[in-house]
Short mmCIF file of C-alpha atoms in Angstrom, two decimals:
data_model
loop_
_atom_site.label_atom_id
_atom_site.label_comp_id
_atom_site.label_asym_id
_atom_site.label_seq_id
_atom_site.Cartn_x
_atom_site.Cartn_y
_atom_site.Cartn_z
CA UNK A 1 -9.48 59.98 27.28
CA UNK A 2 -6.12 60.41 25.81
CA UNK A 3 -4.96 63.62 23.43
CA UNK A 4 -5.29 60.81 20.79
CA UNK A 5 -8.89 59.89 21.37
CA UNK A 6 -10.01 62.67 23.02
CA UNK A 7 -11.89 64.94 20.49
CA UNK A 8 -10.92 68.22 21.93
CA UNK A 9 -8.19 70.30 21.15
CA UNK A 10 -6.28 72.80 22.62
CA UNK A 11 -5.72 76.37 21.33
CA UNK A 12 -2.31 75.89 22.05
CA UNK A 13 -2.65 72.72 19.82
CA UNK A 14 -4.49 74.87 16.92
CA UNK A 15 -2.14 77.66 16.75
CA UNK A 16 0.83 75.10 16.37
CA UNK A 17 -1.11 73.96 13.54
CA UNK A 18 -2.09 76.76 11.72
CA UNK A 19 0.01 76.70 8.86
CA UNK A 20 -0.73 73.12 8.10
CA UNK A 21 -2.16 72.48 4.75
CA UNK A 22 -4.42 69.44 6.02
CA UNK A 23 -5.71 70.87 8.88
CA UNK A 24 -8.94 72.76 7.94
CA UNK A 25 -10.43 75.32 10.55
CA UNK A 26 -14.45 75.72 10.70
CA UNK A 27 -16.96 78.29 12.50
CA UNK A 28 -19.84 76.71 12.92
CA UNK A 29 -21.08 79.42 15.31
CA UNK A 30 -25.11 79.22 15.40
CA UNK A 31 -27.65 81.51 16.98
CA UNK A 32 -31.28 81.16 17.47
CA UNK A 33 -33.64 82.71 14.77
CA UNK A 34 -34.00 86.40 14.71
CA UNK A 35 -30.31 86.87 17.01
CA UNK A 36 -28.41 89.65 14.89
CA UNK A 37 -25.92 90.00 13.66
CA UNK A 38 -26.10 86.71 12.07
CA UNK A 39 -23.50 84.40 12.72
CA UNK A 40 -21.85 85.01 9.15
CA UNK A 41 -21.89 88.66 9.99
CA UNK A 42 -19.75 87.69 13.20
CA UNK A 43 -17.60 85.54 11.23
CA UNK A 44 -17.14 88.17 8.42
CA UNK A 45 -16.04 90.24 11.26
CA UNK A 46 -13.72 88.02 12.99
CA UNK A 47 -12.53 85.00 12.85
CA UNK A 48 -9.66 82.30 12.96
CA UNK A 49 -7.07 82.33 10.29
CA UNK A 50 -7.93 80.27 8.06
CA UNK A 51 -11.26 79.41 9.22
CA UNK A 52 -14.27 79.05 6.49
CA UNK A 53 -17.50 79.82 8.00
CA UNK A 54 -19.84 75.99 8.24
CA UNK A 55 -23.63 77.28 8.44
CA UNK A 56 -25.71 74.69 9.91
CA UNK A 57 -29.03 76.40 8.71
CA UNK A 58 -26.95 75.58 4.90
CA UNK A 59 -25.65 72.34 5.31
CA UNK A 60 -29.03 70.82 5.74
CA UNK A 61 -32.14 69.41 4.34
CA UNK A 62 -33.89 72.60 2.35
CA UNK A 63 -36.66 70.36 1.82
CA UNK A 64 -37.40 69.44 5.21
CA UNK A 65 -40.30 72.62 6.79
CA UNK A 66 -38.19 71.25 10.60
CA UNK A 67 -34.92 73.82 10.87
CA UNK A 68 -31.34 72.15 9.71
CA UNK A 69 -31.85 68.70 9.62
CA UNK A 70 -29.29 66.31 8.20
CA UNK A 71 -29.11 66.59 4.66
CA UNK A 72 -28.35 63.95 2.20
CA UNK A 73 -24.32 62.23 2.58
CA UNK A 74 -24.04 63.88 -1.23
CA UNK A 75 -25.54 67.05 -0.04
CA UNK A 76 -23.06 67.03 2.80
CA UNK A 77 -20.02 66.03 0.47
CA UNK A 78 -21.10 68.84 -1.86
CA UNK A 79 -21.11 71.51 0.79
CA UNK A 80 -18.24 70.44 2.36
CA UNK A 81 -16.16 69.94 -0.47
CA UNK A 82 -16.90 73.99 -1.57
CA UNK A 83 -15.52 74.87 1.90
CA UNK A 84 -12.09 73.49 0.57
CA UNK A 85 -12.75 70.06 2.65
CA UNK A 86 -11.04 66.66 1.60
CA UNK A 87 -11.59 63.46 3.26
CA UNK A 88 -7.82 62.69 3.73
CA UNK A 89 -7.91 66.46 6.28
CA UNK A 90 -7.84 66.98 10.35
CA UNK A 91 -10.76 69.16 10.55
CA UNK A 92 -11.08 71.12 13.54
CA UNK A 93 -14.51 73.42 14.74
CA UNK A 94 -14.96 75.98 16.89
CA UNK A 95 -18.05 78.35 17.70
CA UNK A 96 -18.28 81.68 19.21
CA UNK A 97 -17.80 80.31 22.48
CA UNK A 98 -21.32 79.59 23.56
CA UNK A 99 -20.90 76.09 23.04
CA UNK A 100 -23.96 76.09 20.53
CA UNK A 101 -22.99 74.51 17.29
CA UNK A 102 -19.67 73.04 17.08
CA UNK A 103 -20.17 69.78 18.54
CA UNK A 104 -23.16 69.27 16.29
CA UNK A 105 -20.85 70.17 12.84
CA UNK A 106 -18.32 67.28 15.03
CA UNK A 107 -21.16 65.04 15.26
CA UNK A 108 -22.02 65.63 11.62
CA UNK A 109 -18.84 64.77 10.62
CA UNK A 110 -18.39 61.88 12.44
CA UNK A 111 -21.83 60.46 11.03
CA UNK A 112 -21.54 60.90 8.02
CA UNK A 113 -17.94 59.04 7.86
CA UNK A 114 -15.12 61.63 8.95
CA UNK A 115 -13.37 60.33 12.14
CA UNK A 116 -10.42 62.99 11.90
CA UNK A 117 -12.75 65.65 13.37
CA UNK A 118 -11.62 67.88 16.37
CA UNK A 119 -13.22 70.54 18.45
CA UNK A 120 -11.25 73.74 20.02
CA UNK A 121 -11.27 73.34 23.51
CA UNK A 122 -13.15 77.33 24.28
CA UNK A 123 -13.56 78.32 20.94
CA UNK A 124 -12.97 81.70 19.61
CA UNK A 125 -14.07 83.28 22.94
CA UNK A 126 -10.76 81.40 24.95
CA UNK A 127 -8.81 82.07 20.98
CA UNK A 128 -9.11 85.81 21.27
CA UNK A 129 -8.79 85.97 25.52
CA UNK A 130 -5.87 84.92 24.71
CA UNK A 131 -4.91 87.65 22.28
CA UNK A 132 -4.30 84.93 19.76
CA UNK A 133 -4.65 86.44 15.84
CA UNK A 134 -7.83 86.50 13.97
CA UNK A 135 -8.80 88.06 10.45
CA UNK A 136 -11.81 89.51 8.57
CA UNK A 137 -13.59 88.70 5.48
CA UNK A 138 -14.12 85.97 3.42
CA UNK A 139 -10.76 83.56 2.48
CA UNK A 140 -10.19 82.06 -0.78
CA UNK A 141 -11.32 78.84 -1.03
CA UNK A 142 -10.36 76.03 -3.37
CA UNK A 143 -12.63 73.23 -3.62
CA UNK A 144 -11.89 70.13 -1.74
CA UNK A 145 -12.77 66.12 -2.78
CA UNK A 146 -14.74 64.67 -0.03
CA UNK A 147 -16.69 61.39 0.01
CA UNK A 148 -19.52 60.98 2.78
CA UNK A 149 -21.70 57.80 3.79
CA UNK A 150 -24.25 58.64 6.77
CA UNK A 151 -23.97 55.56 9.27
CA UNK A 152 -28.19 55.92 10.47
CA UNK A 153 -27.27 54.98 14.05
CA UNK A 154 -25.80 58.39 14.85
CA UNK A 155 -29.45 59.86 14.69
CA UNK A 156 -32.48 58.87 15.55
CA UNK A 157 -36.29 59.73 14.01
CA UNK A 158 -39.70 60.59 15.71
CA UNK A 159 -40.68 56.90 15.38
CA UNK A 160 -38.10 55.55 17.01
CA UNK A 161 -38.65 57.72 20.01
CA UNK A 162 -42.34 57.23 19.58
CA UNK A 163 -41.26 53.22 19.78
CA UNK A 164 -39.39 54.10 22.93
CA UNK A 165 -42.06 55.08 24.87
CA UNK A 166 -43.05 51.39 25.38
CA UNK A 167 -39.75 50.10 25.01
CA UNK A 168 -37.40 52.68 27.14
CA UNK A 169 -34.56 50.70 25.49
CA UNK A 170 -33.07 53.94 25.05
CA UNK A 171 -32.63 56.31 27.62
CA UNK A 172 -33.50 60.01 26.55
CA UNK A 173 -31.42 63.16 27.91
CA UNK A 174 -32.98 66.66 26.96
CA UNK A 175 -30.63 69.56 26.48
CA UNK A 176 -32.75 72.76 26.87
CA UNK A 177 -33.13 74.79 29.99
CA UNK A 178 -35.02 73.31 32.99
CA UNK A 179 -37.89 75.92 32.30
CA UNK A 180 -38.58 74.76 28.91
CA UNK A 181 -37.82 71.46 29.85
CA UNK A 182 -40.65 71.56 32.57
CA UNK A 183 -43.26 73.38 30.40
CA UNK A 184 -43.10 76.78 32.15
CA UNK A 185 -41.96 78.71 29.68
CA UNK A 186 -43.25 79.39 26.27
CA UNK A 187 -41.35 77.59 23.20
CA UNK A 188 -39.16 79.98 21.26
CA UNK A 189 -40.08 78.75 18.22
CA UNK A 190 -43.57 80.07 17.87
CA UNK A 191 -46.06 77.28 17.27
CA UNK A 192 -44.58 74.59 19.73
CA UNK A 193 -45.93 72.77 23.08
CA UNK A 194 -44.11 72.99 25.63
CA UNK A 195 -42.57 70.37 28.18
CA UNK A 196 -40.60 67.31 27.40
CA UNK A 197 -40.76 63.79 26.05
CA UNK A 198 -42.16 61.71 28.37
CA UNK A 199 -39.57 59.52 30.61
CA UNK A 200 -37.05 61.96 29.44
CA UNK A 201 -34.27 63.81 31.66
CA UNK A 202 -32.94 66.85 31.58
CA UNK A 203 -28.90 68.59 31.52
CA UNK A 204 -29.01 71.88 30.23
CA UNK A 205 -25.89 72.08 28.00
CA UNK A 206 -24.09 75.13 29.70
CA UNK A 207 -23.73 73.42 33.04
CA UNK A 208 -21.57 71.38 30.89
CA UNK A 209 -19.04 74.17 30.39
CA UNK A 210 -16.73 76.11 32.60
CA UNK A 211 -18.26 79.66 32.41
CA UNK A 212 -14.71 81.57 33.53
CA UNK A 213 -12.94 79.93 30.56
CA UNK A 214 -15.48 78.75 28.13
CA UNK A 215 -14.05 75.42 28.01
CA UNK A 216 -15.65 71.65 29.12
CA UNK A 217 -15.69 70.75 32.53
CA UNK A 218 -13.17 67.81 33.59
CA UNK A 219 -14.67 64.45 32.63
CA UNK A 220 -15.29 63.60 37.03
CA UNK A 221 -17.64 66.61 36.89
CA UNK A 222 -19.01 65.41 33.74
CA UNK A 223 -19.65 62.12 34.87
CA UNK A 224 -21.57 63.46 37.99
CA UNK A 225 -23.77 65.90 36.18
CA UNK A 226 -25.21 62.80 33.53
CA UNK A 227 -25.69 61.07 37.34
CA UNK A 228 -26.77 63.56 39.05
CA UNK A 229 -29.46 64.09 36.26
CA UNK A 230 -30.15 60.35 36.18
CA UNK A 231 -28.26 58.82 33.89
CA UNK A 232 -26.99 55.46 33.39
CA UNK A 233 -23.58 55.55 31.58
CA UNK A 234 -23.72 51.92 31.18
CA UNK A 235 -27.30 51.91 29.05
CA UNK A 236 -27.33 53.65 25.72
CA UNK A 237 -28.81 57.08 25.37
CA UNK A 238 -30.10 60.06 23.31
CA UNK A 239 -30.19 63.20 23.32
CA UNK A 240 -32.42 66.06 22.18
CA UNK A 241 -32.58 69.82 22.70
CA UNK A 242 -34.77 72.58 20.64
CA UNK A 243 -34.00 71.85 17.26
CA UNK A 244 -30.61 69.39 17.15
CA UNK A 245 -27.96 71.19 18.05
CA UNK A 246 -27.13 72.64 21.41
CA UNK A 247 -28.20 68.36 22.34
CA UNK A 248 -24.65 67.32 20.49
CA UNK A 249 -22.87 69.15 23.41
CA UNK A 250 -24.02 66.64 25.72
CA UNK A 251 -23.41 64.10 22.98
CA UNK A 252 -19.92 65.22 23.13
CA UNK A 253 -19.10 64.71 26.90
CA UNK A 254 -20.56 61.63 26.72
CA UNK A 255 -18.34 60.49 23.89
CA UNK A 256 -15.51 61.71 26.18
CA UNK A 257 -16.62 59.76 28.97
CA UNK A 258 -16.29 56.96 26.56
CA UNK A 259 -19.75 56.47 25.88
CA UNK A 260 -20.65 54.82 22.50
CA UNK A 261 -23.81 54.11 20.93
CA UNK A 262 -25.56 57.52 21.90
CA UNK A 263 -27.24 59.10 19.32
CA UNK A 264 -29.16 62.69 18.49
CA UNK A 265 -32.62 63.03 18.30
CA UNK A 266 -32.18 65.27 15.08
CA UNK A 267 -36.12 66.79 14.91
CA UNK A 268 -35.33 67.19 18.84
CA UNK A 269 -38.17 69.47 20.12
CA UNK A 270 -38.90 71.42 16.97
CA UNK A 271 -40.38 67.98 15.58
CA UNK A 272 -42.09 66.33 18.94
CA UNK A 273 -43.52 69.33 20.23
CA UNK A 274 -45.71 70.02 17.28
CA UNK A 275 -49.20 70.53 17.83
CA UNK A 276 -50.30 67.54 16.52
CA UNK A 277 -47.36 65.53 17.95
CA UNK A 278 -46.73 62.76 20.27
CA UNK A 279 -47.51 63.05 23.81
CA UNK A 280 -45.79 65.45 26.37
CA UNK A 281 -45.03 65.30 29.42
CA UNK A 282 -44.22 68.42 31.83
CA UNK A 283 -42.71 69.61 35.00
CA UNK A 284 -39.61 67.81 36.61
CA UNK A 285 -37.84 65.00 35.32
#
């Protein structure tokens, strides 16, 4: 990784920026369902300079029952475009600093056609440590022209992991805790099995992260966690989480260990552990 290819940024790299008319700052924080405040209210509260709020639960498929999924590329250039978005900007996202939802809006981004997508390096939690400025309320926003084309092999369906069962072309690398990976814990989404598609590994997300400074491990440690959790960086992979979104963190550090191909399992566990879903497996990988 280079500081040309590598898709973090530095808040010493945003705040340089700021001022920039064609770099465009978005919090895509994310909680789980019923979490309050609500991660507008946080963003109402606090946030970036700058920085228009990008709500995953809104930039999605409202006719889909399974929570955010992709929505259409004109859905996607709509919404974008009313958050003051063209196609010729650097876009850069942070999150609160939980790592939750930023690399998905990056991943969205990049699949839908926008390679001049960056990620803060920390996110607001590392921003304000560092007694950097942030502002309240909501900024005024003129509307942006943005064209969007989804390339399908940035996501995959429930029938193409279904077909992988047999095949294992693909390997599969689950983002949620070890508990609910395992089955031992109920599903927080009421409703759900629990446990794990079968064949599947497991990396929770956060051990991704440095948890003193909020920001990604170094790529050596990176590379040894995906090992360590059985990975072959060589073979193509995807990954999955709950519901879509905490598995684009692991997405990410692959992509920074120069891993292409990979893709996101976008129904993740919200879609495969439905009662009448495919099969399950549980307890360790």
């Amino acid at each position: 990784m280079t500081a040309h290819t590598d898709p973090l940024v530095s808040t010493e790299w945003l705040a340089a920026r700021l001022g920039d008319p064609k770099v465009k700052v978005i919090d895509a924080s994310f909680k789980m369902p019923g979490v309050l405040p609500l991660p507008a209210e946080d963003y109402l509260a606090a946030h970036i300079p700058g920085a228009v709020f990008f709500d995953v639960e809104a930039v999605s498929d409202h006719a889909n029952p399974l929570p955010h999924m992709y929505p259409s590329a004109e859905q996607f250039a709509r919404d974008v475009e009313a958050l003051g978005i063209s196609s010729g900007d650097t876009v850069v996202a942070y999150d609160a600093g939980g790592w939750v939802a930023a690399p998905r809006a990056w991943w969205m981004f990049l699949s839908f056609g926008h390679a001049d997508i960056r990620i803060l390096d920390g996110g607001l939690k590392k921003w304000t440590a560092e007694g950097r400025p942030t502002e309240a309320g909501k900024p005024t926003i003129r509307p942006g022209s943005f064209s969007a084309k989804l390339d399908p092999s940035f996501i995959r369906s429930r029938d193409q992991l279904v077909a992988n069962l047999d095949s294992a072309a693909e390997q599969v690398i689950d983002a949620r805790g070890a508990p609910r990976f395992e089955g031992s814990v109920a599903e927080p989404r009421p409703g759900l099995r629990a446990g794990h598609i079968p064949g599947s590994r497991n990396l929770p997300y956060n051990e991704l992260i440095d948890p003193a400074t909020g920001t990604m491990k170094p790529l050596d440690e990176l590379r040894q966690a995906f090992e360590q959790a059985g990975l072959d960086l060589g073979r193509p992979v995807v990954t999955t989480c709950g519901s879509g979104v905490s598995a684009a963190v692991l997405t990410l550090a692959l992509y920074r260990l120069s891993v292409r191909g990979s893709a996101l399992y976008d129904g993740s566990w919200s879609e495969w552990g439905l009662q009448d879903g495919p099969p399950i497996a549980t307890g360790a990988a």
